[in-house]
Tab-separated table of C-alpha atoms in Angstrom:
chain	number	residue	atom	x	y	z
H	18	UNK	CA	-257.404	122.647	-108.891
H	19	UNK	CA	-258.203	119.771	-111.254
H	20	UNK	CA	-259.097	122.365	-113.989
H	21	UNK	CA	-256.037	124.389	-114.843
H	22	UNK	CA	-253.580	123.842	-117.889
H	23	UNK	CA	-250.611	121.984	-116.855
H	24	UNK	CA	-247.501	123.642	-119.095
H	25	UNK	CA	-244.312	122.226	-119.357
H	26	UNK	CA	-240.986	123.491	-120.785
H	27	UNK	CA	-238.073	120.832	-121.944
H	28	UNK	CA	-234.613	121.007	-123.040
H	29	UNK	CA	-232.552	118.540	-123.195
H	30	UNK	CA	-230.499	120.218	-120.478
H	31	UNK	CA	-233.694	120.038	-118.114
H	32	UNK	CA	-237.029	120.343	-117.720
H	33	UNK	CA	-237.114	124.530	-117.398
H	34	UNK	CA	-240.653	125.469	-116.147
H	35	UNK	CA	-243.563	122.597	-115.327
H	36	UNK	CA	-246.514	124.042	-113.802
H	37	UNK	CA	-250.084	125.060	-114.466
H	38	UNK	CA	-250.792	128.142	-116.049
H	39	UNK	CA	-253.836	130.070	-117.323
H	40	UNK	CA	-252.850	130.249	-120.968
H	41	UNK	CA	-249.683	130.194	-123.359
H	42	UNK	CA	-248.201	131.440	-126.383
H	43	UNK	CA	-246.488	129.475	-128.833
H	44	UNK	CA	-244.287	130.423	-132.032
H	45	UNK	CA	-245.349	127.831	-134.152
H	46	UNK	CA	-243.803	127.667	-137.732
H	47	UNK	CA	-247.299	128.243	-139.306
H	48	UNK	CA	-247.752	131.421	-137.096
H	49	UNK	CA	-247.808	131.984	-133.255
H	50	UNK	CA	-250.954	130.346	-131.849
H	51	UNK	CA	-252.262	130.637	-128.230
H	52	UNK	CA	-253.403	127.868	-126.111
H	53	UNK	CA	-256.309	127.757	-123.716
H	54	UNK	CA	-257.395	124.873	-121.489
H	55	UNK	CA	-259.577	122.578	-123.657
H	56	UNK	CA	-257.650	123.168	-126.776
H	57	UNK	CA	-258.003	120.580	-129.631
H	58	UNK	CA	-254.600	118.530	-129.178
H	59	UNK	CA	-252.309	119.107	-131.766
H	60	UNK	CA	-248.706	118.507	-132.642
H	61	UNK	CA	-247.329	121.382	-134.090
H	62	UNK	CA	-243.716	122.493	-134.753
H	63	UNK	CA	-242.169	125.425	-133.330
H	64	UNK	CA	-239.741	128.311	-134.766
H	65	UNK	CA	-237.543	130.270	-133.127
H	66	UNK	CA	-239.089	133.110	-131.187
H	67	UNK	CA	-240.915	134.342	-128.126
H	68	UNK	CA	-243.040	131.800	-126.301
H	69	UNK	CA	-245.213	133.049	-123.027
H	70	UNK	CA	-247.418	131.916	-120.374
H	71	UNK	CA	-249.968	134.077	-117.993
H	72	UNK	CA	-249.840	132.034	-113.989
H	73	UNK	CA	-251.799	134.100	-112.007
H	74	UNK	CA	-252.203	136.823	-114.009
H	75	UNK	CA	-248.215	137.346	-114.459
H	76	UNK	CA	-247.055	137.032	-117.968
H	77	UNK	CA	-243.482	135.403	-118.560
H	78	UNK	CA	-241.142	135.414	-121.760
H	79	UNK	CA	-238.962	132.544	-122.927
H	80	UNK	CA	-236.856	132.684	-126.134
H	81	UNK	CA	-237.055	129.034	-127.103
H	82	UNK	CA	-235.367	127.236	-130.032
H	83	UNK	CA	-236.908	125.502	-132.702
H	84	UNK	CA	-238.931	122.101	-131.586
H	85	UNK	CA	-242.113	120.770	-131.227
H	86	UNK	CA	-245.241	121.647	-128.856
H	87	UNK	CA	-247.911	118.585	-127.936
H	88	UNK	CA	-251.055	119.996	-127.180
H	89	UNK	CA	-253.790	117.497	-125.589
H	90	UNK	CA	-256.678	118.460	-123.726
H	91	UNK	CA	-255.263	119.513	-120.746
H	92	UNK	CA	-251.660	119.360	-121.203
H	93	UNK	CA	-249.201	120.964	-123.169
H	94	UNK	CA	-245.493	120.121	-123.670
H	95	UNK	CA	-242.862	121.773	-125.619
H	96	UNK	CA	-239.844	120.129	-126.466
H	97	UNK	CA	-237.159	122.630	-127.724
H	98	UNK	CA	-233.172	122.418	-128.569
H	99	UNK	CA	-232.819	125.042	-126.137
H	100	UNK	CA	-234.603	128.027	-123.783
H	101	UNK	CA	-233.612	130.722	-122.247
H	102	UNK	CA	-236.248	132.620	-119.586
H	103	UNK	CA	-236.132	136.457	-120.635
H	104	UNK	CA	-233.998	137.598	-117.539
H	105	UNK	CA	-231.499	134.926	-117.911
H	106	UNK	CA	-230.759	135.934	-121.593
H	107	UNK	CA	-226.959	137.270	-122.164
H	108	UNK	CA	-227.596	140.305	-123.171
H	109	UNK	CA	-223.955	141.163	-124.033
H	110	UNK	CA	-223.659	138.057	-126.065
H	111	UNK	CA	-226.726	138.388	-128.228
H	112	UNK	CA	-225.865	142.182	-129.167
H	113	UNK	CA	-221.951	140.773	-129.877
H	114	UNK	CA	-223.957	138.041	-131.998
H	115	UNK	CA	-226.256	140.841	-133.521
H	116	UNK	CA	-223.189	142.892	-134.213
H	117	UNK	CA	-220.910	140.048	-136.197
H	118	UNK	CA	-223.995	138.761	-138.372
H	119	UNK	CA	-224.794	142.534	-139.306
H	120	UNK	CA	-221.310	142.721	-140.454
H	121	UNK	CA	-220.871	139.137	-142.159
H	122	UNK	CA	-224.578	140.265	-143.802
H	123	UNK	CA	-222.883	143.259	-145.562
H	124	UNK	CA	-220.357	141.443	-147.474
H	125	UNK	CA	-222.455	138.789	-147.958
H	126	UNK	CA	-224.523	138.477	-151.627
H	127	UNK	CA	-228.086	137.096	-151.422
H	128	UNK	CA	-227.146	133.913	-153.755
H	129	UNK	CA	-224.739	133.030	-151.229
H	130	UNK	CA	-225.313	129.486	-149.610
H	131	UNK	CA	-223.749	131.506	-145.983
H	132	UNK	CA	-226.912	134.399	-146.710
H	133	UNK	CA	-229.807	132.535	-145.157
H	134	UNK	CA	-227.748	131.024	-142.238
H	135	UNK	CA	-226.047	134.354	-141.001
H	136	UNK	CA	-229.600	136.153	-142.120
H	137	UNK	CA	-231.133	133.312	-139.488
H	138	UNK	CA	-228.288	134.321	-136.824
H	139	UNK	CA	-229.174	138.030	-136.907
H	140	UNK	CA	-232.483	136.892	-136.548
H	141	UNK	CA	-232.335	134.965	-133.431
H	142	UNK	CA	-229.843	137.566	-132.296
H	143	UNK	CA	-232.892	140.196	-132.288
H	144	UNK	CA	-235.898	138.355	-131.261
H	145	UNK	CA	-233.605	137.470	-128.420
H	146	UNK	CA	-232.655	141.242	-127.127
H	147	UNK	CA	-236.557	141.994	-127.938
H	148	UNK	CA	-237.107	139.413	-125.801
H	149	UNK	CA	-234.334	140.142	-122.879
H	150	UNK	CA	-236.659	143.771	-122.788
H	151	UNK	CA	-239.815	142.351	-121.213
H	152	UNK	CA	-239.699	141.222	-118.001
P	10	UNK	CA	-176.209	105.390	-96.753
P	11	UNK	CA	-176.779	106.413	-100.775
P	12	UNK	CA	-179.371	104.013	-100.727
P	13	UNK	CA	-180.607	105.335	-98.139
P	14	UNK	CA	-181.171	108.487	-99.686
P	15	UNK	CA	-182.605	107.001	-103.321
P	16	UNK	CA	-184.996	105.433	-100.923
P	17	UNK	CA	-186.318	108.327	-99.178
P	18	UNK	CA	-186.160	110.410	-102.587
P	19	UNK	CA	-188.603	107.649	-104.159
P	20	UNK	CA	-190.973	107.736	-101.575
P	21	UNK	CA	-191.315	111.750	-101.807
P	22	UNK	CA	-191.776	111.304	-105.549
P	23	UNK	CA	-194.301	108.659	-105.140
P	24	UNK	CA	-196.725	110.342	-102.263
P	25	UNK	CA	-196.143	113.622	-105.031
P	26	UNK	CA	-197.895	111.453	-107.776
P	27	UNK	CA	-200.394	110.315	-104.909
P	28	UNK	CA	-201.419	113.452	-104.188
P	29	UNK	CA	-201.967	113.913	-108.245
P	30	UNK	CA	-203.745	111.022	-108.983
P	31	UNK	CA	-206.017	111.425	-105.357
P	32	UNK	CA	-207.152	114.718	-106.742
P	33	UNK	CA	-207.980	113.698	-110.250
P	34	UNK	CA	-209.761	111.406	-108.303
P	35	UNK	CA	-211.992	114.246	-106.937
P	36	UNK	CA	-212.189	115.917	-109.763
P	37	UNK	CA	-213.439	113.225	-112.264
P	38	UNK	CA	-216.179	112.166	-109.265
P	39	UNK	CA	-217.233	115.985	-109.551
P	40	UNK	CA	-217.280	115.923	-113.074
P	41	UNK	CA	-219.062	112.480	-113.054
P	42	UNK	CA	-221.986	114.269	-110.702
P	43	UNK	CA	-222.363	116.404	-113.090
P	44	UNK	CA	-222.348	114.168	-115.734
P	45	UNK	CA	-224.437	111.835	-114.290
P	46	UNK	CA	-227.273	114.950	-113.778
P	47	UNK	CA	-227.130	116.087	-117.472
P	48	UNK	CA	-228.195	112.444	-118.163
P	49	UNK	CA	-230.765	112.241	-115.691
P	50	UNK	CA	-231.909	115.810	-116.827
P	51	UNK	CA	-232.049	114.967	-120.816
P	52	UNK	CA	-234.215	111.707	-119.781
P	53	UNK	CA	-237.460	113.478	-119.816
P	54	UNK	CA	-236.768	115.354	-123.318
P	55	UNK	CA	-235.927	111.875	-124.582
P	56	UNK	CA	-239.270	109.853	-123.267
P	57	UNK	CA	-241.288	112.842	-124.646
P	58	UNK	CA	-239.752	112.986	-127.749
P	59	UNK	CA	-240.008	109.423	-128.307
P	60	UNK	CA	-243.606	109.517	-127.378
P	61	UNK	CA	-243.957	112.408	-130.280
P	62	UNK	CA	-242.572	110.702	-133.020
P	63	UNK	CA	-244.293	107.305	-132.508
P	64	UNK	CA	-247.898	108.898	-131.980
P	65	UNK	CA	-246.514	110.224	-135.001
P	66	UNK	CA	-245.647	107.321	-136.579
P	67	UNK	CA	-248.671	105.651	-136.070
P	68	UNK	CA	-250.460	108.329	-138.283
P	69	UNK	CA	-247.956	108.526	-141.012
P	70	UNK	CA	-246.256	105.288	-142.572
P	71	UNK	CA	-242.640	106.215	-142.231
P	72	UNK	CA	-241.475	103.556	-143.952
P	73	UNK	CA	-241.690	106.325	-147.154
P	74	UNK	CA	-239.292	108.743	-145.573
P	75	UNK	CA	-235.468	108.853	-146.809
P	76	UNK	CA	-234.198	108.523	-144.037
P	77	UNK	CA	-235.586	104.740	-143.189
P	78	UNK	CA	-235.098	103.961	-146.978
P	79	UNK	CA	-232.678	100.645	-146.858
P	80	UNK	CA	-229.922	100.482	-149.516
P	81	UNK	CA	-228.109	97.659	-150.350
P	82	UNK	CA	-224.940	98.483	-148.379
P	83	UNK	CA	-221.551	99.449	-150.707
P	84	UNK	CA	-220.116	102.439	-148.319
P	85	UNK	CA	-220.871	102.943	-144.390
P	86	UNK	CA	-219.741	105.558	-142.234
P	87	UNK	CA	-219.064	105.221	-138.758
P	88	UNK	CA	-219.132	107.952	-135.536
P	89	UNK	CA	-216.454	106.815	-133.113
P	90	UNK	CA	-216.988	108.423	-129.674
P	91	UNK	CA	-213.785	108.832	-127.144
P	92	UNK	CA	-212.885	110.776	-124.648
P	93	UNK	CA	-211.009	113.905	-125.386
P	94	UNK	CA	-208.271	113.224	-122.561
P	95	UNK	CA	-206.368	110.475	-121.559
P	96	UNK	CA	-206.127	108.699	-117.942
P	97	UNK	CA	-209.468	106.614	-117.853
P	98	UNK	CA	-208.347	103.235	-117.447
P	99	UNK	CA	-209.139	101.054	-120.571
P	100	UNK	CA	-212.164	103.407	-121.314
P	101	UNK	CA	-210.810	104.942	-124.861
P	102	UNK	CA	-208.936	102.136	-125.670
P	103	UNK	CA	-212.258	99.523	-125.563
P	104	UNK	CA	-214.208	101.787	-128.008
P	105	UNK	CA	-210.808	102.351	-130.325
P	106	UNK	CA	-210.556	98.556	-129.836
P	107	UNK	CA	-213.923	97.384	-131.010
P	108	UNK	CA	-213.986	100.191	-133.389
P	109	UNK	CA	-211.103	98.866	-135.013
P	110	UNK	CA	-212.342	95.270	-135.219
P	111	UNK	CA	-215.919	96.930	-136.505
P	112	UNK	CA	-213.936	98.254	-139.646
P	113	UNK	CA	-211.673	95.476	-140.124
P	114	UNK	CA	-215.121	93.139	-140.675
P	115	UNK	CA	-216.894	95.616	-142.803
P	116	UNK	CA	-213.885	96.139	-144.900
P	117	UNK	CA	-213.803	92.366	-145.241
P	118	UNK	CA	-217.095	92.135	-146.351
P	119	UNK	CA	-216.025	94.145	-149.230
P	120	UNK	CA	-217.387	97.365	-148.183
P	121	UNK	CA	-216.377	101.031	-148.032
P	122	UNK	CA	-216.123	102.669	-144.868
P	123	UNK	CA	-215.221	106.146	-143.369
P	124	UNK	CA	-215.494	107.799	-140.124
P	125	UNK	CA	-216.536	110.330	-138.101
P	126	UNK	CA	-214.132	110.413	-134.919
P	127	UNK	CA	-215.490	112.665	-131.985
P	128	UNK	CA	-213.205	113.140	-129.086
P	129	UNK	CA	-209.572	113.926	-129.752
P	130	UNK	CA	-208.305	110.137	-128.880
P	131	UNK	CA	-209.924	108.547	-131.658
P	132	UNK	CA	-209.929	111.130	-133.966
P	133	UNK	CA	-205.567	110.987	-133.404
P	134	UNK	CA	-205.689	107.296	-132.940
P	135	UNK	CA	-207.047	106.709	-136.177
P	136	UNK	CA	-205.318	110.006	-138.037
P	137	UNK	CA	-202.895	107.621	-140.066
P	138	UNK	CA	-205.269	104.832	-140.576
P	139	UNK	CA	-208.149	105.917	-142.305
P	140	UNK	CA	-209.623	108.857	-143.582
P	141	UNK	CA	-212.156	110.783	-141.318
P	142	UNK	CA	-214.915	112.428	-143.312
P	143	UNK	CA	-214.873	115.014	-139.855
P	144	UNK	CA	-213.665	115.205	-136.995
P	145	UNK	CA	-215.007	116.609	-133.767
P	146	UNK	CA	-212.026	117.090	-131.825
P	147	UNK	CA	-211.783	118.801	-127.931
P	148	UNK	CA	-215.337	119.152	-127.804
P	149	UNK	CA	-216.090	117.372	-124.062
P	150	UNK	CA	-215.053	120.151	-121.758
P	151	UNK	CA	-218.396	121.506	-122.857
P	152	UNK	CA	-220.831	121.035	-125.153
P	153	UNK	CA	-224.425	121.283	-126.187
P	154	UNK	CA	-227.017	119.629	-128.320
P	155	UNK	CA	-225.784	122.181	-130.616
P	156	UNK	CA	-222.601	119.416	-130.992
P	157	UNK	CA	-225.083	116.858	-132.428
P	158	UNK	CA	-226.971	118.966	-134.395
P	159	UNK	CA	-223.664	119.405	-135.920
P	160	UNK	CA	-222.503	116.305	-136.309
P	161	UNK	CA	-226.334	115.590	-137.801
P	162	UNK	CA	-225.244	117.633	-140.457
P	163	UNK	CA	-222.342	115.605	-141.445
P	164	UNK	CA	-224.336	112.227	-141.480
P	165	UNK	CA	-228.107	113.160	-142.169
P	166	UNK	CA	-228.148	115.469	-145.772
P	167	UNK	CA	-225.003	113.250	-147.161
P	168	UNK	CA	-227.323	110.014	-146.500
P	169	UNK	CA	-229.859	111.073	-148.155
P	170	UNK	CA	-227.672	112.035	-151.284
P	171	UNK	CA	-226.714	108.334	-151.331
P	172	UNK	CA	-223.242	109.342	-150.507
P	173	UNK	CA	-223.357	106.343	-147.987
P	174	UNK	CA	-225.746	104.084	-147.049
P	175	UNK	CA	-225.533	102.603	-143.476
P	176	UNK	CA	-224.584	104.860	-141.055
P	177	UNK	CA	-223.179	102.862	-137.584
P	178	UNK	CA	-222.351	104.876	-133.701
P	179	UNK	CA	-219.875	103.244	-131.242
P	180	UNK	CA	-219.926	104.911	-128.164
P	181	UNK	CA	-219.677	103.623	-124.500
P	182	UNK	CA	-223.045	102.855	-122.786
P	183	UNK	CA	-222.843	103.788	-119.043
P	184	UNK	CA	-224.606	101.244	-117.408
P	185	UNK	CA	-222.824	102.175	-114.140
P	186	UNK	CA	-220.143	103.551	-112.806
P	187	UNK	CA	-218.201	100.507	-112.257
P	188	UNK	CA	-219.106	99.443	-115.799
P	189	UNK	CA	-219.060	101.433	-119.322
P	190	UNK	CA	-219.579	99.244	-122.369
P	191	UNK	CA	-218.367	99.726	-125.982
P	192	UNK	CA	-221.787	99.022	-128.201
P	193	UNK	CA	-222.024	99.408	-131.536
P	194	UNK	CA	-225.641	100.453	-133.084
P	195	UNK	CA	-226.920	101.140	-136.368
P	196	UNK	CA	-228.165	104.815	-136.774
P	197	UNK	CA	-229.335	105.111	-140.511
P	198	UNK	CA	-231.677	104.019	-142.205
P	199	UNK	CA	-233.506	104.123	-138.964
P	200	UNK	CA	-234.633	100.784	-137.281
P	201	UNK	CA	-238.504	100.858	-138.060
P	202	UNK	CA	-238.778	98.605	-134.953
P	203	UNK	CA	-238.597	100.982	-132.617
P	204	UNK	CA	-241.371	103.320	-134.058
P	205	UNK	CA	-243.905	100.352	-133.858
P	206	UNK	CA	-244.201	99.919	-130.388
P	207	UNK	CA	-247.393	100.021	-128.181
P	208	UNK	CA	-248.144	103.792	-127.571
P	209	UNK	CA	-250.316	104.527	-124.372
P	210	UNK	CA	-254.258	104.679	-125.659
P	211	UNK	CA	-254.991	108.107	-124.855
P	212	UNK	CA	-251.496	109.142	-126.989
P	213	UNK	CA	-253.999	108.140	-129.755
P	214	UNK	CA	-256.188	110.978	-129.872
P	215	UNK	CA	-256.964	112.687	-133.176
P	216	UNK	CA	-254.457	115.553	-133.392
P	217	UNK	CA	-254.240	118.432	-135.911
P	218	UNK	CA	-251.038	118.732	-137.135
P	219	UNK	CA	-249.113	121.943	-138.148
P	220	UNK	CA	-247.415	121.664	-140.828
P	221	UNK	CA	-248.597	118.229	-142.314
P	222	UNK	CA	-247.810	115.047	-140.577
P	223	UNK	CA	-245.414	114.489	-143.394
P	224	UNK	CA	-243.987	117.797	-143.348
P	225	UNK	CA	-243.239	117.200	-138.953
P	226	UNK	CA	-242.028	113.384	-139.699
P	227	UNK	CA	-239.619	115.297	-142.101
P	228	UNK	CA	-238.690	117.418	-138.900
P	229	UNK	CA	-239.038	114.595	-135.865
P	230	UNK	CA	-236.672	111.933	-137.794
P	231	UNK	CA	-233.334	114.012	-138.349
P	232	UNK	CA	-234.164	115.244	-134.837
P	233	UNK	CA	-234.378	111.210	-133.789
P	234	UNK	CA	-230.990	110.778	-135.040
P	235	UNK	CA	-230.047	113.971	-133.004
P	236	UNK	CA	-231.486	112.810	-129.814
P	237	UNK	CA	-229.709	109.676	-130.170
P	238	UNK	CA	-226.060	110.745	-130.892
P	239	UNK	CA	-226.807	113.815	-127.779
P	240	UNK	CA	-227.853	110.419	-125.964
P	241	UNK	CA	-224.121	108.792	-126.577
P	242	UNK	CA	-222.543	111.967	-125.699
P	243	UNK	CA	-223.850	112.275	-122.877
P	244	UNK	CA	-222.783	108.851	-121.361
P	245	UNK	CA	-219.177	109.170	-122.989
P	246	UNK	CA	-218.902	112.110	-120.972
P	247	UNK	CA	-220.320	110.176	-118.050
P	248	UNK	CA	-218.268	106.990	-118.986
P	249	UNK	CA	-214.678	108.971	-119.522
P	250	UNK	CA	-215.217	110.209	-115.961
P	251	UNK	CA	-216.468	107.412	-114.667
P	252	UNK	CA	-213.379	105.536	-115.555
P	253	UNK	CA	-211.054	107.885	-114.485
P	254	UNK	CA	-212.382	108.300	-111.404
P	255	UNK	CA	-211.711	104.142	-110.830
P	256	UNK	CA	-208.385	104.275	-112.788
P	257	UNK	CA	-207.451	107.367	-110.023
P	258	UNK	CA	-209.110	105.336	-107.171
P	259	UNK	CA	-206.644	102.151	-108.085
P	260	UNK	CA	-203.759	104.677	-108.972
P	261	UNK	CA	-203.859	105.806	-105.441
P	262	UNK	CA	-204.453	102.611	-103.958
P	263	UNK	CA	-201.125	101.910	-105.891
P	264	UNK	CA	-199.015	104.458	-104.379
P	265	UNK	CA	-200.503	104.138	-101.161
P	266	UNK	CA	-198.992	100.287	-101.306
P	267	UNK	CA	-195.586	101.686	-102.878
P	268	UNK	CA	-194.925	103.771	-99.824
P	269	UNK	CA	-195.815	101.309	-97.626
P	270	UNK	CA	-193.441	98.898	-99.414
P	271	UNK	CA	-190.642	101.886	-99.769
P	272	UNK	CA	-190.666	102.840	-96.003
P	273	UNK	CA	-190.697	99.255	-95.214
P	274	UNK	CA	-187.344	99.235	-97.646
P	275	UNK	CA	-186.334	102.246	-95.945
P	276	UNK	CA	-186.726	100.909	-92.385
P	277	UNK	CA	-184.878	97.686	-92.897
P	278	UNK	CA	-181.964	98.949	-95.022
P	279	UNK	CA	-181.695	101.535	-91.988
P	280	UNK	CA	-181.452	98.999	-89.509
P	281	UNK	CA	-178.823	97.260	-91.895
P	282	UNK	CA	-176.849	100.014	-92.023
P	283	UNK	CA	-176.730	100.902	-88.139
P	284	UNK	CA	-175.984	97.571	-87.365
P	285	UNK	CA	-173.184	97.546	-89.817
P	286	UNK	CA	-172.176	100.533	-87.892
P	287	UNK	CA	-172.489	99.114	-84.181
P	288	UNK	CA	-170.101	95.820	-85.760
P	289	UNK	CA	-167.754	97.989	-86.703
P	290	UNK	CA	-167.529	100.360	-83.410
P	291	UNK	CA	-167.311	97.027	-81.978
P	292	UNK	CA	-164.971	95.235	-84.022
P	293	UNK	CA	-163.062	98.370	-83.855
P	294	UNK	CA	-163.396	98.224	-80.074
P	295	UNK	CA	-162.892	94.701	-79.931
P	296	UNK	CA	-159.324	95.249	-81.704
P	297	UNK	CA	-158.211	98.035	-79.703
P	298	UNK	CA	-158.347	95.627	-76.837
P	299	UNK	CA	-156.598	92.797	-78.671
């Protein structure tokens, strides 16, 4: 079908998902914006956080990284540091993560240079178990 | 009949260090598969990025941004890419090679220059020599674009403080597999050049931006320097196995000719020795009969 949205997913790893969809999600820094064919194109950047597409009526979850989503007409790309699909997140590894921020974070003051980048760890550490949930 | 025995003792040691150097061999052609994917995977990230930033770049004049301002130069500092491990041929020693010759004309020209090593070869190659502002040490046997996002952070915020002001990469470009070449490029400020190239008409559709197109160039340029330096990782990875693979390939080659020489020692000096034998049974014979 000529009249679908084409979506496609890159890392620099790989090119994780590449396919037409029905519509997407995007965490975009200025707030999480949806995409529809026909969209206006836009360049927007993207902050870490839950990203998802519907493809035949299924929904699917990525945690993706912070990077940058190109939206033309009938296309969109995003271009992230990293991805991870929501079943292939480590589960034991982001509760480990979630764990050692949470106890960096308590001795931590807020002045502290370290506060915002171990606040920004627990943070990524929870959107990605949130995000591990759905399936 | 000692020598003999030294023979036959160096031809066991030899087909030992053949079987060594046959499965190196095997392994760096593995590793070089993979290698050689990763590259071929991050290809697409980098032709979309690029097309980003200069649809970008067409909108915005970069030539404001920090991180394209040009300084006169006074201090540079320099990433050196090796290999973490040894036993790749000439492939480290190249790179260490031009590096060297790299600082030895800057330094000539009067300026100040430090250095980022990344691999453990250059970083203890040039311990005693000069002083490393970081290094990135053992950081091959895996590694991420999370490794040059960290290494961005040693280069991109101190540039912009004017703590430096020409940044330079040496790194091996894998052309091939035969063939890895030591290049030298300049990383900061960035070469506008590249940013004014022909972008495909339709790239120039009115887009809204979000945040600002200044605000995103902010964002796309440190992540330009990113891309590039996960670029040269990438092939020194490929490279380092690329060369060891060859350097195994001759190695083997090597000891495949040494045992062919050492039996063919072994054989004659054999012969020698039962013929000695036989003339003296027969001399010994020979004199019994006198």
């Amino acid at each position: 079908m000529a009249d679908e949205l084409m979506l496609e997913i890159v890392t620099p790893e790989r090119v994780l998902f590449s396919g037409n969809i029905e519509e997407v999600t995007i965490p975009g820094t200025e707030g999480e914006f949806g995409v529809l064919l026909g969209h206006a194109s836009l360049l927007s950047s993207l902050k870490f956080g839950e990203l998802n597409y519907t493809k035949d009526g299924r929904k699917s979850f990525y945690a993706v990284n912070t990077g940058y989503a190109e939206v033309t007409g009938k296309k969109v790309t995003i271009l992230v540091e990293s991805a991870e699909k929501s079943d292939m997140i480590d589960v034991d590894r982001a509760k480990r993560a979630k764990e050692i921020a949470e106890q960096k974070l308590d001795k931590l003051s807020k002045d502290d240079p370290e506060y915002d980048k171990v606040k920004g760890a627990l943070d990524r550490a929870e959107a990605r178990l949130k995000i591990a949930e759905k399936k | 009949m000692a020598a003999l025995r030294d023979i036959k003792r160096k031809i066991t040691a030899v087909q030992k260090t053949k079987q060594i150097t046959r499965a190196m061999n095997m392994v760096a052609a593995s590793k070089l598969k993979s290698a050689q994917m990763r590259m071929e995977n991050f290809r697409p990230y980098a032709i979309r990025f690029m097309d980003v930033l200069k649809s970008l770049a067409l909108r915005v004049d970069p030539k404001t941004h920090p991180l394209l301002a040009v300084r006169e130069a006074r201090k540079i500092r320099l990433i050196c890419m090796t290999s973490d491990r040894g036993l790749c041929g000439a492939f480290n020693s190249n790179i260490l090679k031009l590096t060297e010759r790299f600082i030895r004309d800057k330094k000539a020209d009067g300026l100040d220059v430090s250095l980022i090593p990344v691999g453990r070869k250059g970083r203890d190659y040039f311990r005693r020599k000069i002083t490393a502002v970081n290094a990135h040490a053992d950081v091959f046997g895996r590694f991420d674009m999370s490794l040059a996002v960290r290494i961005g952070e040693d280069v991109i915020p101190s540039f912009i403080s004017e703590e430096y002001d020409e940044l330079y990469l040496i790194y091996s470009e894998f052309n091939n597999v035969a063939i890895q070449r030591p290049v030298a490029v300049r990383l900061l400020p960035i070469p506008s050049v590249g940013l004014e190239e022909e972008v495909e008409p339709d790239k120039r559709l009115e887009y809204i931006y979000e945040p600002s197109e200044e605000a995103l160039l902010d964002q796309l340029l440190p992540m330009y320097i990113r891309v590039l330096i996960y670029r040269a990782l990438v092939e020194t990875a490929a490279g380092e196995n690329a060369a060891r693979m060859m350097a195994m390939d001759n190695a083997t080659n090597n000891c495949d000719e040494m045992i062919d020489n050492l039996t063919l020692r072994f054989n004659k000096t054999r012969q020698a020795a039962i013929t000695k034998e036989l003339m003296d049974i027969v001399g010994g014979a020979e004199a019994l009969k006198g």
